[in-house]
Amino acid sequence: MEEKYFVNLKFCVFVAGWLILPVCPLRHYYFVDKPLTWSEAQTYCRQKYTDLVTIENAAVMSQIQELVSSSHHNTGFWIGLYSTINWKWSDGLAGNPELYWSDGSSFSWSNFIPFGTLMGWQTVLCAFTSVKEEMQWRLKSCEARLPFVCYSPHGDVPQGGG
């Protein structure tokens, strides 16, 4: 199993008089090239780091793309997004699926592939992306086995040495 990491080195500061304070939360990202189900990947990330990666904006997505590309991995990998779907007997889907980040962060930005299709009559689907597909997100069965990306806040030391 191979683990690679990326550290966001951007330094954001807030200047108040003579006081300079860092205000941007920095995160470490870890690509784990070990195919697991989404739930197994989440457990792994929560035990060794913090959680599966949350992608809040294009800058974070670019960092993840750089990390995974440097591992020469171009197929799909799990991210920390999942959906719950309420089905109806009469017409299928009851509204839009509700989307959640694994770590509880609010869902406000996405990069889903246009016209993505849901798979079968599953009630929970998990998100993955790939460098080869320009980092566009897709949903698939959470039981599929894929590598994954974890994160930990800056300063946190991964359990087991990372």
XYZ file of C-alpha atoms in Angstrom:
162
model
C 0.000 0.000 0.000
C 1.314 3.405 -0.939
C 0.469 6.648 0.852
C 1.480 10.034 -0.509
C 0.725 13.383 1.038
C 0.328 17.013 0.030
C 0.634 19.962 2.382
C -1.133 23.219 1.591
C 1.689 25.722 2.052
C -0.296 28.846 1.287
C 0.151 31.276 4.151
C -2.770 33.549 4.920
C -2.353 36.297 7.474
C -4.475 38.835 9.238
C -2.684 42.032 10.211
C -4.009 43.907 13.247
C -1.661 46.743 14.086
C 1.705 45.135 14.742
C 0.203 41.706 15.264
C 0.298 39.206 12.396
C -1.923 36.158 12.828
C -2.353 33.120 10.580
C -6.047 32.800 9.715
C -6.235 30.077 7.072
C -6.672 26.549 8.326
C -4.023 24.466 6.610
C -4.648 20.826 5.822
C -2.492 17.870 4.916
C -3.908 15.581 2.221
C -3.028 11.887 1.901
C -3.611 9.641 -1.098
C -3.984 6.014 -0.001
C -3.543 3.587 -2.891
C -5.418 0.762 -1.190
C -8.805 -0.173 -2.698
C -11.461 -0.168 0.038
C -15.215 0.358 0.159
C -16.264 3.937 0.958
C -17.136 2.980 4.540
C -13.835 1.136 5.034
C -11.956 4.122 3.589
C -13.798 6.480 5.945
C -12.906 4.279 8.932
C -9.261 4.137 7.810
C -9.093 7.929 7.440
C -10.760 8.516 10.800
C -8.344 6.134 12.533
C -5.132 7.450 10.943
C -5.962 11.045 10.010
C -9.193 13.049 10.398
C -11.612 11.930 7.659
C -12.070 11.428 3.925
C -11.259 14.614 2.018
C -13.786 17.441 1.862
C -13.422 19.517 -1.328
C -14.816 22.985 -0.595
C -13.531 24.813 -3.672
C -11.485 24.619 -6.880
C -8.222 25.371 -5.036
C -8.592 22.298 -2.829
C -9.597 20.235 -5.855
C -6.426 21.353 -7.641
C -4.306 20.291 -4.660
C -5.946 16.868 -4.611
C -5.443 16.529 -8.369
C -1.737 17.352 -7.964
C -1.373 14.824 -5.139
C -3.059 11.973 -7.007
C -1.296 12.816 -10.295
C 2.077 12.640 -8.551
C 1.189 9.061 -7.592
C 0.624 8.238 -11.288
C -2.899 7.117 -10.431
C -5.489 7.956 -13.083
C -8.535 5.878 -12.183
C -11.241 6.707 -9.655
C -10.752 7.386 -5.942
C -13.154 8.088 -3.091
C -13.779 11.551 -1.690
C -15.767 12.250 1.479
C -19.117 12.975 -0.161
C -22.141 10.695 0.015
C -25.843 10.994 -0.671
C -29.000 9.536 0.741
C -31.880 9.045 -1.642
C -35.547 8.665 -0.796
C -37.271 6.581 -3.449
C -41.001 6.509 -4.239
C -42.820 3.548 -5.736
C -44.799 5.614 -8.225
C -42.176 7.766 -9.890
C -38.730 6.829 -8.614
C -36.722 9.562 -6.971
C -38.438 11.752 -4.365
C -36.768 15.074 -5.051
C -33.033 15.543 -5.274
C -30.631 13.365 -3.336
C -29.368 14.961 -0.156
C -25.581 15.340 -0.175
C -23.303 15.276 2.864
C -19.583 15.541 3.550
C -18.184 12.749 5.683
C -16.779 15.189 8.265
C -20.071 17.103 8.614
C -18.949 20.176 6.622
C -21.694 22.029 4.793
C -22.194 21.179 1.125
C -21.906 24.408 -0.852
C -19.641 23.724 -3.865
C -19.554 20.820 -6.294
C -17.922 19.532 -9.441
C -20.388 16.848 -10.526
C -20.267 15.650 -14.105
C -23.264 17.074 -16.003
C -26.214 14.730 -16.424
C -24.745 12.109 -14.095
C -26.945 9.095 -13.578
C -27.869 7.395 -10.345
C -27.289 3.691 -10.084
C -30.207 1.330 -9.576
C -32.452 1.558 -6.545
C -29.769 2.127 -3.962
C -30.513 4.391 -1.022
C -26.940 5.539 -0.363
C -24.410 6.444 -3.037
C -20.867 7.683 -2.538
C -18.828 10.157 -4.567
C -15.610 9.482 -6.409
C -13.519 11.375 -8.920
C -10.469 10.768 -11.094
C -7.645 12.747 -12.632
C -8.375 11.097 -15.991
C -11.946 12.452 -15.923
C -10.796 16.013 -15.107
C -11.753 15.611 -11.426
C -15.492 15.623 -12.172
C -17.478 13.922 -9.433
C -19.661 10.871 -9.906
C -21.815 8.723 -7.626
C -21.557 4.943 -7.412
C -22.246 2.083 -5.056
C -20.452 2.607 -1.756
C -19.522 -1.093 -1.864
C -17.142 -0.598 -4.806
C -13.463 -0.725 -3.869
C -11.366 2.321 -4.718
C -8.267 4.099 -3.404
C -9.067 7.292 -1.476
C -7.851 10.648 -0.164
C -7.795 11.547 3.538
C -7.019 14.823 5.271
C -5.783 16.066 8.616
C -5.603 19.639 9.886
C -2.220 21.353 9.851
C -0.240 20.398 12.927
C -2.045 17.113 13.550
C 0.261 14.115 13.553
C -1.287 11.098 11.808
C -1.826 8.005 13.962
C 0.674 5.300 13.117
C 3.198 7.658 11.531
C 1.321 8.451 8.273
